[in-house]
Amino acid sequence: MAATELRGVVGPSPAAIAAPGGGGTGPPVVGGGGGRGDSGPGPGSAPGTVATAAAGGPGPGAGGVAAAGPAPAPPAGGSGGSGAGGSGSAREGWLFKWTNYIKGYQRRWFVLSNGLLSYYRSKAEMRHTCRGTINLATANITVEDSCNFIISNGGAQTYHLKASSEVERQRWVTALELAKAKAVKMLAESDESGDEESVSQTDKTELQNTLRTLSSKVEDLSTCNDLIAKHGTALQRSLSELETLRLPAESNEKIKQVNERATLFRITSNAMINACRDFLLLAQTHSKKWQKSLQYERDQRIRLEETLEQLAKQHNHLERAFRGATVLPANTPGSAGSGKDQCCSGKGDMSDEDDENEFFDAPEIITMPENLGHKRTGSNISGASSDISLDEQYKHQLEETKKEKRTRIPYKPNYSLNLWSIMKNCIGKELSKIPMPVNFNEPLSMLQRLTEDLEYHELLDRAAKCENSLEQLCYVAAFTVSSYSTTVFRTSKPFNPLLGETFELDRLEENGYRSLCEQVSHHPPAAAHHAESKNGWTLRQEIKITSKFRGKYLSIMPLGSIHCIFHATGHHYTWKKVTTTVHNIIVGKLWIDQSGEIDIVNHKTGDKCNLKFVPYSYFSRDVARKVTGEVTDPSGKVHFVLLGTWDEKMDCFKVQPVTGENGGDARQRGHEAEESRAMLWKRNPLPKNAENMYYFSELALTLNAWEAGTAPTDSRLRPDQRLMENGRWDEANAEKQRLEEKQRLSRKKREAEAVKATEDGTPYDPYKALWFERKQDPVTKELTHIYRGGYWECKEKQDWNSCPDIF
């Protein structure tokens, strides 16, 4: 009966496990844990009560193997029914699915078929739209309480479900467990199927050697078995002789027991040898299939690499052809006069190359062959007159005052570069080890990118005025999300700072804060940042960057904690950054995604905020770049729910508990939550023609503008970065090589001094940052660089004698 029931639950075909959907309902779209409003944070411990569902019954289906025996009838007001009759589903019916804190539990029609659990908004919707599907072969089923249970496949999909009664919940859980067991078995069987493929002679030899080794071991086991049998027979003979002797009755009984155990031992050893022989036979039987699978994967990899390289070449060729067809010739009327407005001269032929590159520099020397020097197209630069224009622009930058912030920079030149020729040998390497020309850069350093986190500093100003710590935490969370808004279109990589390089941003008069960054380590790259505001807050961080180029995408993992301290209340918040992924590195248009979770902790009160950056999925109906969050007190009670996107805005909803039907707490209704909506942050619009200026924001446009009185190590004074901003990319590449070689010589000198000090037995002080001190953080207990003070005093005195010569 059990086997018959199991067949009815799962279905007849092993191939069905791979086919999403069942019961003749059409192929569902496999997506995230919810779709079209069915996504959101899990409800925790049964938040609230749910109205009793209407009675459900057997749903429609298209053939299949039905469960043996009559289907159990649902109780009055039950939430579903077992598939029966001609239904192709193992079970289907109404369940309540948690969506989010605004909508709570919503009634959905669930169908369990062929190892897949799918859901719809109604039975009628089964004919055309599936809201979500989860494969039970990789899912975990957890019972929460009498009516609630959870289905999760490891984080990508999680369903919080609620049945109308404990009996109904148990029926669903039993059916799901049986379907999961069958799905796992059928998945394993399907993995063993395959066609014969040719294998290489080397692989055949390796396989034969393995089989010979296994055979030899089995022969050894057989020899041991013979010896065991021989000695066992002798032992039994001796025991039999003992039985013939006149011994007390008690002794005879003991001898019989020993004899029986010896016989069992011999039988067991024979069974072990037979099992080993069966294993060897199985290995020989499946050896061709295993070898075929391995060779098939190797061939696929080779074909994929060849196809990828060919696509990259074709992509580059098409770009060149497109530019050649659209660029104006040098003698076209009007082109000579374009030098009067360098920023506008290149607008007509800007290509998608603005969106094609990202992230950090490498310390290696870049050998630039002559043919890699990129010629300037006629529409971008018009002979010598453009060089004069660039010089004049630079002079104008030097004349800018602190109060007159610049609103534009020279447009990005239209240079072409074969990306594949540089990146094909870098797959799997640490990004800081990859040599990169400035063609992939933007004219800002990583220190300046860190400073851009302060673009929405007014969020911290508002937070400092909050009397309620939970409301303050909402603003800190919005500030955390806002720091990613500048990355959505920024696909060019910043310059990797030189060791000892600094960047200051003094906005004390205009915005009430000032900031200082310093590159405190080169390998691994690490930058320390300290900002303080007269409006009552301090922000500090040390960020180390680890990154990997995976061929198709690039992952950037920032390490280190960010600290925000509010002076009036002493509230001390810490959090870490999420992973940034750059997609379509080789072929296609680059795009950036943020994914992961951020936990913001108030170390004084114990309040927490968990932010989830949802990764983009082609199959998801959810809004792109979505961020959700919950603000909780030390007991874990949710007070605010955050919702928005990291590139546009963040909203806040106040959670007001309401009394449920059974006397417990339930979440507020949707319209009540909507009334409490408050917008915390909204992204500022980009400046005009930002697409021609590396998609810089208004703040980013001002960061590299020259300012008087800065330290000689300031990023504004870096020559290769300045040349690149002014469009002299060939000169910038040569200058970049010079600076990096100078840095290498300094490092080698320090290493030689350390070796000499070790040999002489004299003390040696390793490199130490100038403005930051490495010590244990009193809150997180991590070793980090904390601002030691003195920079702004030295600037006031213009005393820069302690600064190293790095440029």
Tab-separated table of N, CA and C in Angstrom, residues 637-735:
chain	number	residue	atom	x	y	z
A	637	LYS	N	11.316	42.353	18.215
A	637	LYS	CA	10.034	42.848	17.742
A	637	LYS	C	10.252	43.868	16.626
A	638	VAL	N	9.509	43.701	15.519
A	638	VAL	CA	9.650	44.581	14.361
A	638	VAL	C	8.857	45.867	14.596
A	639	HIS	N	9.513	47.018	14.429
A	639	HIS	CA	8.864	48.320	14.594
A	639	HIS	C	8.703	49.051	13.268
A	640	PHE	N	9.658	48.863	12.350
A	640	PHE	CA	9.585	49.525	11.043
A	640	PHE	C	9.965	48.517	9.965
A	641	VAL	N	9.322	48.662	8.813
A	641	VAL	CA	9.667	47.876	7.631
A	641	VAL	C	10.136	48.844	6.558
A	642	LEU	N	11.282	48.538	5.943
A	642	LEU	CA	11.859	49.380	4.897
A	642	LEU	C	11.674	48.699	3.551
A	643	LEU	N	11.383	49.478	2.527
A	643	LEU	CA	11.159	48.938	1.192
A	643	LEU	C	11.581	49.970	0.157
A	644	GLY	N	12.282	49.509	-0.874
A	644	GLY	CA	12.708	50.415	-1.931
A	644	GLY	C	13.714	49.756	-2.838
A	645	THR	N	14.479	50.578	-3.535
A	645	THR	CA	15.543	50.091	-4.415
A	645	THR	C	16.807	50.880	-4.113
A	646	TRP	N	17.962	50.241	-4.358
A	646	TRP	CA	19.210	50.914	-4.003
A	646	TRP	C	19.610	51.979	-5.009
A	647	ASP	N	18.886	52.102	-6.120
A	647	ASP	CA	19.236	53.119	-7.111
A	647	ASP	C	18.223	54.247	-7.210
A	648	GLU	N	17.121	54.184	-6.422
A	648	GLU	CA	16.096	55.211	-6.571
A	648	GLU	C	15.667	55.827	-5.247
A	649	LYS	N	15.069	55.030	-4.348
A	649	LYS	CA	14.541	55.607	-3.115
A	649	LYS	C	14.307	54.509	-2.088
A	650	MET	N	14.095	54.925	-0.838
A	650	MET	CA	13.749	54.011	0.246
A	650	MET	C	12.568	54.591	1.018
A	651	ASP	N	11.565	53.743	1.268
A	651	ASP	CA	10.398	54.134	2.052
A	651	ASP	C	10.394	53.380	3.375
A	652	CYS	N	9.662	53.924	4.331
A	652	CYS	CA	9.585	53.347	5.668
A	652	CYS	C	8.121	53.185	6.058
A	653	PHE	N	7.774	52.020	6.643
A	653	PHE	CA	6.428	51.751	7.134
A	653	PHE	C	6.502	51.452	8.624
A	654	LYS	N	5.676	52.105	9.386
A	654	LYS	CA	5.621	51.837	10.823
A	654	LYS	C	4.684	50.660	11.069
A	655	VAL	N	5.165	49.657	11.798
A	655	VAL	CA	4.382	48.458	12.075
A	655	VAL	C	3.604	48.670	13.363
A	656	GLN	N	2.285	48.665	13.249
A	656	GLN	CA	1.401	48.836	14.404
A	656	GLN	C	0.691	47.515	14.660
A	657	PRO	N	0.997	46.805	15.746
A	657	PRO	CA	0.315	45.519	16.007
A	657	PRO	C	-1.174	45.743	16.226
A	658	VAL	N	-1.985	44.840	15.683
A	658	VAL	CA	-3.428	44.864	15.914
A	658	VAL	C	-3.846	43.522	16.492
A	659	THR	N	-4.926	43.514	17.219
A	659	THR	CA	-5.373	42.296	17.891
A	659	THR	C	-6.022	41.356	16.891
A	660	GLY	N	-5.581	40.084	16.904
A	660	GLY	CA	-6.139	39.081	16.006
A	660	GLY	C	-7.406	38.482	16.559
A	661	GLU	N	-8.018	37.576	15.784
A	661	GLU	CA	-9.277	36.967	16.173
A	661	GLU	C	-9.134	36.085	17.402
A	662	ASN	N	-7.961	35.467	17.573
A	662	ASN	CA	-7.767	34.570	18.718
A	662	ASN	C	-7.125	35.286	19.900
A	663	GLY	N	-7.095	36.614	19.864
A	663	GLY	CA	-6.539	37.368	20.974
A	663	GLY	C	-5.069	37.671	20.834
A	664	GLY	N	-4.410	37.079	19.838
A	664	GLY	CA	-2.987	37.317	19.657
A	664	GLY	C	-2.740	38.548	18.809
A	665	ASP	N	-1.461	38.840	18.555
A	665	ASP	CA	-1.102	39.988	17.731
A	665	ASP	C	-1.099	39.588	16.270
A	666	ALA	N	-1.510	40.485	15.422
A	666	ALA	CA	-1.448	40.275	13.976
A	666	ALA	C	-0.883	41.534	13.345
A	667	ARG	N	-0.406	41.411	12.104
A	667	ARG	CA	0.136	42.582	11.416
A	667	ARG	C	-0.992	43.482	10.944
A	668	GLN	N	-0.659	44.736	10.772
A	668	GLN	CA	-1.670	45.676	10.334
A	668	GLN	C	-2.067	45.392	8.896
A	669	ARG	N	-3.240	45.848	8.518
A	669	ARG	CA	-3.732	45.639	7.168
A	669	ARG	C	-2.989	46.541	6.190
A	670	GLY	N	-3.137	46.195	4.896
A	670	GLY	CA	-2.375	46.908	3.877
A	670	GLY	C	-2.637	48.392	3.846
A	671	HIS	N	-3.928	48.809	3.898
A	671	HIS	CA	-4.220	50.248	3.811
A	671	HIS	C	-3.745	50.987	5.045
A	672	GLU	N	-3.718	50.304	6.208
A	672	GLU	CA	-3.209	50.947	7.409
A	672	GLU	C	-1.696	51.151	7.319
A	673	ALA	N	-1.012	50.155	6.754
A	673	ALA	CA	0.429	50.297	6.579
A	673	ALA	C	0.745	51.403	5.582
A	674	GLU	N	-0.089	51.513	4.520
A	674	GLU	CA	0.148	52.534	3.505
A	674	GLU	C	0.041	53.934	4.089
A	675	GLU	N	-0.845	54.117	5.058
A	675	GLU	CA	-0.998	55.435	5.680
A	675	GLU	C	0.235	55.839	6.470
A	676	SER	N	1.015	54.837	6.940
A	676	SER	CA	2.207	55.155	7.719
A	676	SER	C	3.461	55.266	6.859
A	677	ARG	N	3.324	55.171	5.532
A	677	ARG	CA	4.488	55.235	4.639
A	677	ARG	C	5.160	56.599	4.734
A	678	ALA	N	6.482	56.574	4.832
A	678	ALA	CA	7.258	57.818	4.821
A	678	ALA	C	8.485	57.597	3.949
A	679	MET	N	8.769	58.544	3.066
A	679	MET	CA	9.937	58.419	2.194
A	679	MET	C	11.173	58.923	2.938
A	680	LEU	N	12.161	58.041	3.099
A	680	LEU	CA	13.388	58.395	3.805
A	680	LEU	C	14.401	59.053	2.881
A	681	TRP	N	14.499	58.527	1.654
A	681	TRP	CA	15.566	58.996	0.757
A	681	TRP	C	15.138	58.813	-0.692
A	682	LYS	N	15.548	59.764	-1.538
A	682	LYS	CA	15.323	59.672	-2.975
A	682	LYS	C	16.570	60.159	-3.688
A	683	ARG	N	16.965	59.443	-4.721
A	683	ARG	CA	18.202	59.772	-5.441
A	683	ARG	C	18.069	61.098	-6.183
A	684	ASN	N	19.132	61.888	-6.129
A	684	ASN	CA	19.170	63.141	-6.876
A	684	ASN	C	19.329	62.853	-8.366
A	685	PRO	N	18.726	63.663	-9.226
A	685	PRO	CA	18.896	63.438	-10.673
A	685	PRO	C	20.339	63.694	-11.101
A	686	LEU	N	20.768	62.997	-12.132
A	686	LEU	CA	22.122	63.185	-12.652
A	686	LEU	C	22.219	64.515	-13.398
A	687	PRO	N	23.416	65.085	-13.463
A	687	PRO	CA	23.582	66.341	-14.213
A	687	PRO	C	23.302	66.140	-15.701
A	688	LYS	N	23.083	67.232	-16.400
A	688	LYS	CA	22.857	67.183	-17.840
A	688	LYS	C	24.099	66.632	-18.540
A	689	ASN	N	23.872	65.758	-19.515
A	689	ASN	CA	24.952	65.118	-20.285
A	689	ASN	C	25.853	64.242	-19.413
A	690	ALA	N	25.301	63.700	-18.342
A	690	ALA	CA	26.102	62.844	-17.462
A	690	ALA	C	26.623	61.616	-18.182
A	691	GLU	N	25.882	61.131	-19.200
A	691	GLU	CA	26.334	59.941	-19.921
A	691	GLU	C	27.657	60.174	-20.651
A	692	ASN	N	27.988	61.427	-20.938
A	692	ASN	CA	29.263	61.752	-21.578
A	692	ASN	C	30.359	62.071	-20.570
A	693	MET	N	30.002	62.108	-19.282
A	693	MET	CA	30.962	62.455	-18.227
A	693	MET	C	31.026	61.334	-17.191
A	694	TYR	N	31.097	60.092	-17.676
A	694	TYR	CA	31.283	58.902	-16.829
A	694	TYR	C	30.119	58.695	-15.854
A	695	TYR	N	28.969	59.296	-16.117
A	695	TYR	CA	27.796	59.213	-15.248
A	695	TYR	C	28.091	59.740	-13.850
A	696	PHE	N	28.915	60.779	-13.774
A	696	PHE	CA	29.237	61.384	-12.483
A	696	PHE	C	28.017	62.133	-11.938
A	697	SER	N	27.855	62.079	-10.618
A	697	SER	CA	26.849	62.898	-9.943
A	697	SER	C	27.393	64.316	-9.761
A	698	GLU	N	26.564	65.202	-9.220
A	698	GLU	CA	27.016	66.576	-9.004
A	698	GLU	C	28.202	66.618	-8.051
A	699	LEU	N	28.185	65.796	-7.012
A	699	LEU	CA	29.313	65.752	-6.089
A	699	LEU	C	30.553	65.190	-6.770
A	700	ALA	N	30.402	64.117	-7.543
A	700	ALA	CA	31.559	63.491	-8.187
A	700	ALA	C	32.239	64.442	-9.160
A	701	LEU	N	31.465	65.298	-9.817
A	701	LEU	CA	32.069	66.258	-10.753
A	701	LEU	C	33.011	67.224	-10.053
A	702	THR	N	32.798	67.460	-8.771
A	702	THR	CA	33.615	68.444	-8.049
A	702	THR	C	34.831	67.814	-7.363
A	703	LEU	N	34.863	66.489	-7.254
A	703	LEU	CA	35.871	65.870	-6.389
A	703	LEU	C	37.289	66.047	-6.902
A	704	ASN	N	37.486	66.054	-8.230
A	704	ASN	CA	38.846	66.163	-8.764
A	704	ASN	C	39.211	67.588	-9.160
A	705	ALA	N	38.334	68.545	-8.842
A	705	ALA	CA	38.653	69.944	-9.135
A	705	ALA	C	39.784	70.412	-8.213
A	706	TRP	N	40.722	71.158	-8.781
A	706	TRP	CA	41.900	71.572	-8.007
A	706	TRP	C	41.481	72.530	-6.881
A	707	GLU	N	42.078	72.339	-5.707
A	707	GLU	CA	41.858	73.226	-4.570
A	707	GLU	C	43.210	73.601	-3.984
A	708	ALA	N	43.328	74.817	-3.543
A	708	ALA	CA	44.586	75.304	-2.980
A	708	ALA	C	44.762	74.780	-1.560
A	709	GLY	N	46.020	74.537	-1.181
A	709	GLY	CA	46.351	74.222	0.196
A	709	GLY	C	46.242	72.765	0.580
A	710	THR	N	45.905	71.875	-0.358
A	710	THR	CA	45.799	70.453	-0.007
A	710	THR	C	47.187	69.846	0.162
A	711	ALA	N	47.232	68.660	0.778
A	711	ALA	CA	48.511	67.963	0.977
A	711	ALA	C	49.105	67.573	-0.368
A	712	PRO	N	50.438	67.477	-0.461
A	712	PRO	CA	51.068	67.081	-1.736
A	712	PRO	C	50.746	65.646	-2.144
A	713	THR	N	50.149	64.878	-1.254
A	713	THR	CA	49.764	63.497	-1.580
A	713	THR	C	48.304	63.400	-2.003
A	714	ASP	N	47.612	64.526	-2.176
A	714	ASP	CA	46.184	64.508	-2.480
A	714	ASP	C	45.929	63.969	-3.888
A	715	SER	N	44.838	63.218	-4.050
A	715	SER	CA	44.511	62.587	-5.333
A	715	SER	C	44.324	63.604	-6.451
A	716	ARG	N	43.962	64.838	-6.122
A	716	ARG	CA	43.784	65.862	-7.158
A	716	ARG	C	45.095	66.161	-7.880
A	717	LEU	N	46.218	65.889	-7.209
A	717	LEU	CA	47.532	66.209	-7.777
A	717	LEU	C	48.162	65.018	-8.499
A	718	ARG	N	47.447	63.898	-8.568
A	718	ARG	CA	47.992	62.720	-9.251
A	718	ARG	C	48.033	62.994	-10.756
A	719	PRO	N	49.203	62.952	-11.387
A	719	PRO	CA	49.314	63.408	-12.785
A	719	PRO	C	48.613	62.511	-13.793
A	720	ASP	N	48.682	61.174	-13.625
A	720	ASP	CA	48.039	60.315	-14.625
A	720	ASP	C	46.521	60.461	-14.587
A	721	GLN	N	45.983	60.669	-13.420
A	721	GLN	CA	44.534	60.869	-13.297
A	721	GLN	C	44.119	62.188	-13.929
A	722	ARG	N	44.933	63.234	-13.738
A	722	ARG	CA	44.630	64.536	-14.326
A	722	ARG	C	44.721	64.486	-15.851
A	723	LEU	N	45.748	63.807	-16.380
A	723	LEU	CA	45.876	63.684	-17.825
A	723	LEU	C	44.693	62.926	-18.427
A	724	MET	N	44.253	61.888	-17.723
A	724	MET	CA	43.111	61.131	-18.242
A	724	MET	C	41.850	61.983	-18.264
A	725	GLU	N	41.630	62.764	-17.194
A	725	GLU	CA	40.447	63.622	-17.163
A	725	GLU	C	40.458	64.604	-18.321
A	726	ASN	N	41.636	65.068	-18.701
A	726	ASN	CA	41.751	66.045	-19.784
A	726	ASN	C	41.823	65.395	-21.158
A	727	GLY	N	41.628	64.080	-21.237
A	727	GLY	CA	41.543	63.416	-22.531
A	727	GLY	C	42.858	62.939	-23.100
A	728	ARG	N	43.969	63.084	-22.382
A	728	ARG	CA	45.283	62.660	-22.883
A	728	ARG	C	45.586	61.247	-22.382
A	729	TRP	N	44.917	60.283	-22.952
A	729	TRP	CA	44.974	58.930	-22.403
A	729	TRP	C	46.316	58.256	-22.661
A	730	ASP	N	46.920	58.500	-23.805
A	730	ASP	CA	48.227	57.887	-24.082
A	730	ASP	C	49.278	58.390	-23.091
A	731	GLU	N	49.267	59.696	-22.842
A	731	GLU	CA	50.195	60.255	-21.863
A	731	GLU	C	49.871	59.744	-20.460
A	732	ALA	N	48.590	59.589	-20.175
A	732	ALA	CA	48.186	59.092	-18.858
A	732	ALA	C	48.675	57.660	-18.640
A	733	ASN	N	48.636	56.834	-19.685
A	733	ASN	CA	49.130	55.454	-19.549
A	733	ASN	C	50.624	55.434	-19.241
A	734	ALA	N	51.382	56.287	-19.937
A	734	ALA	CA	52.820	56.346	-19.677
A	734	ALA	C	53.100	56.853	-18.263
A	735	GLU	N	52.349	57.853	-17.824
A	735	GLU	CA	52.544	58.397	-16.480
A	735	GLU	C	52.138	57.375	-15.414
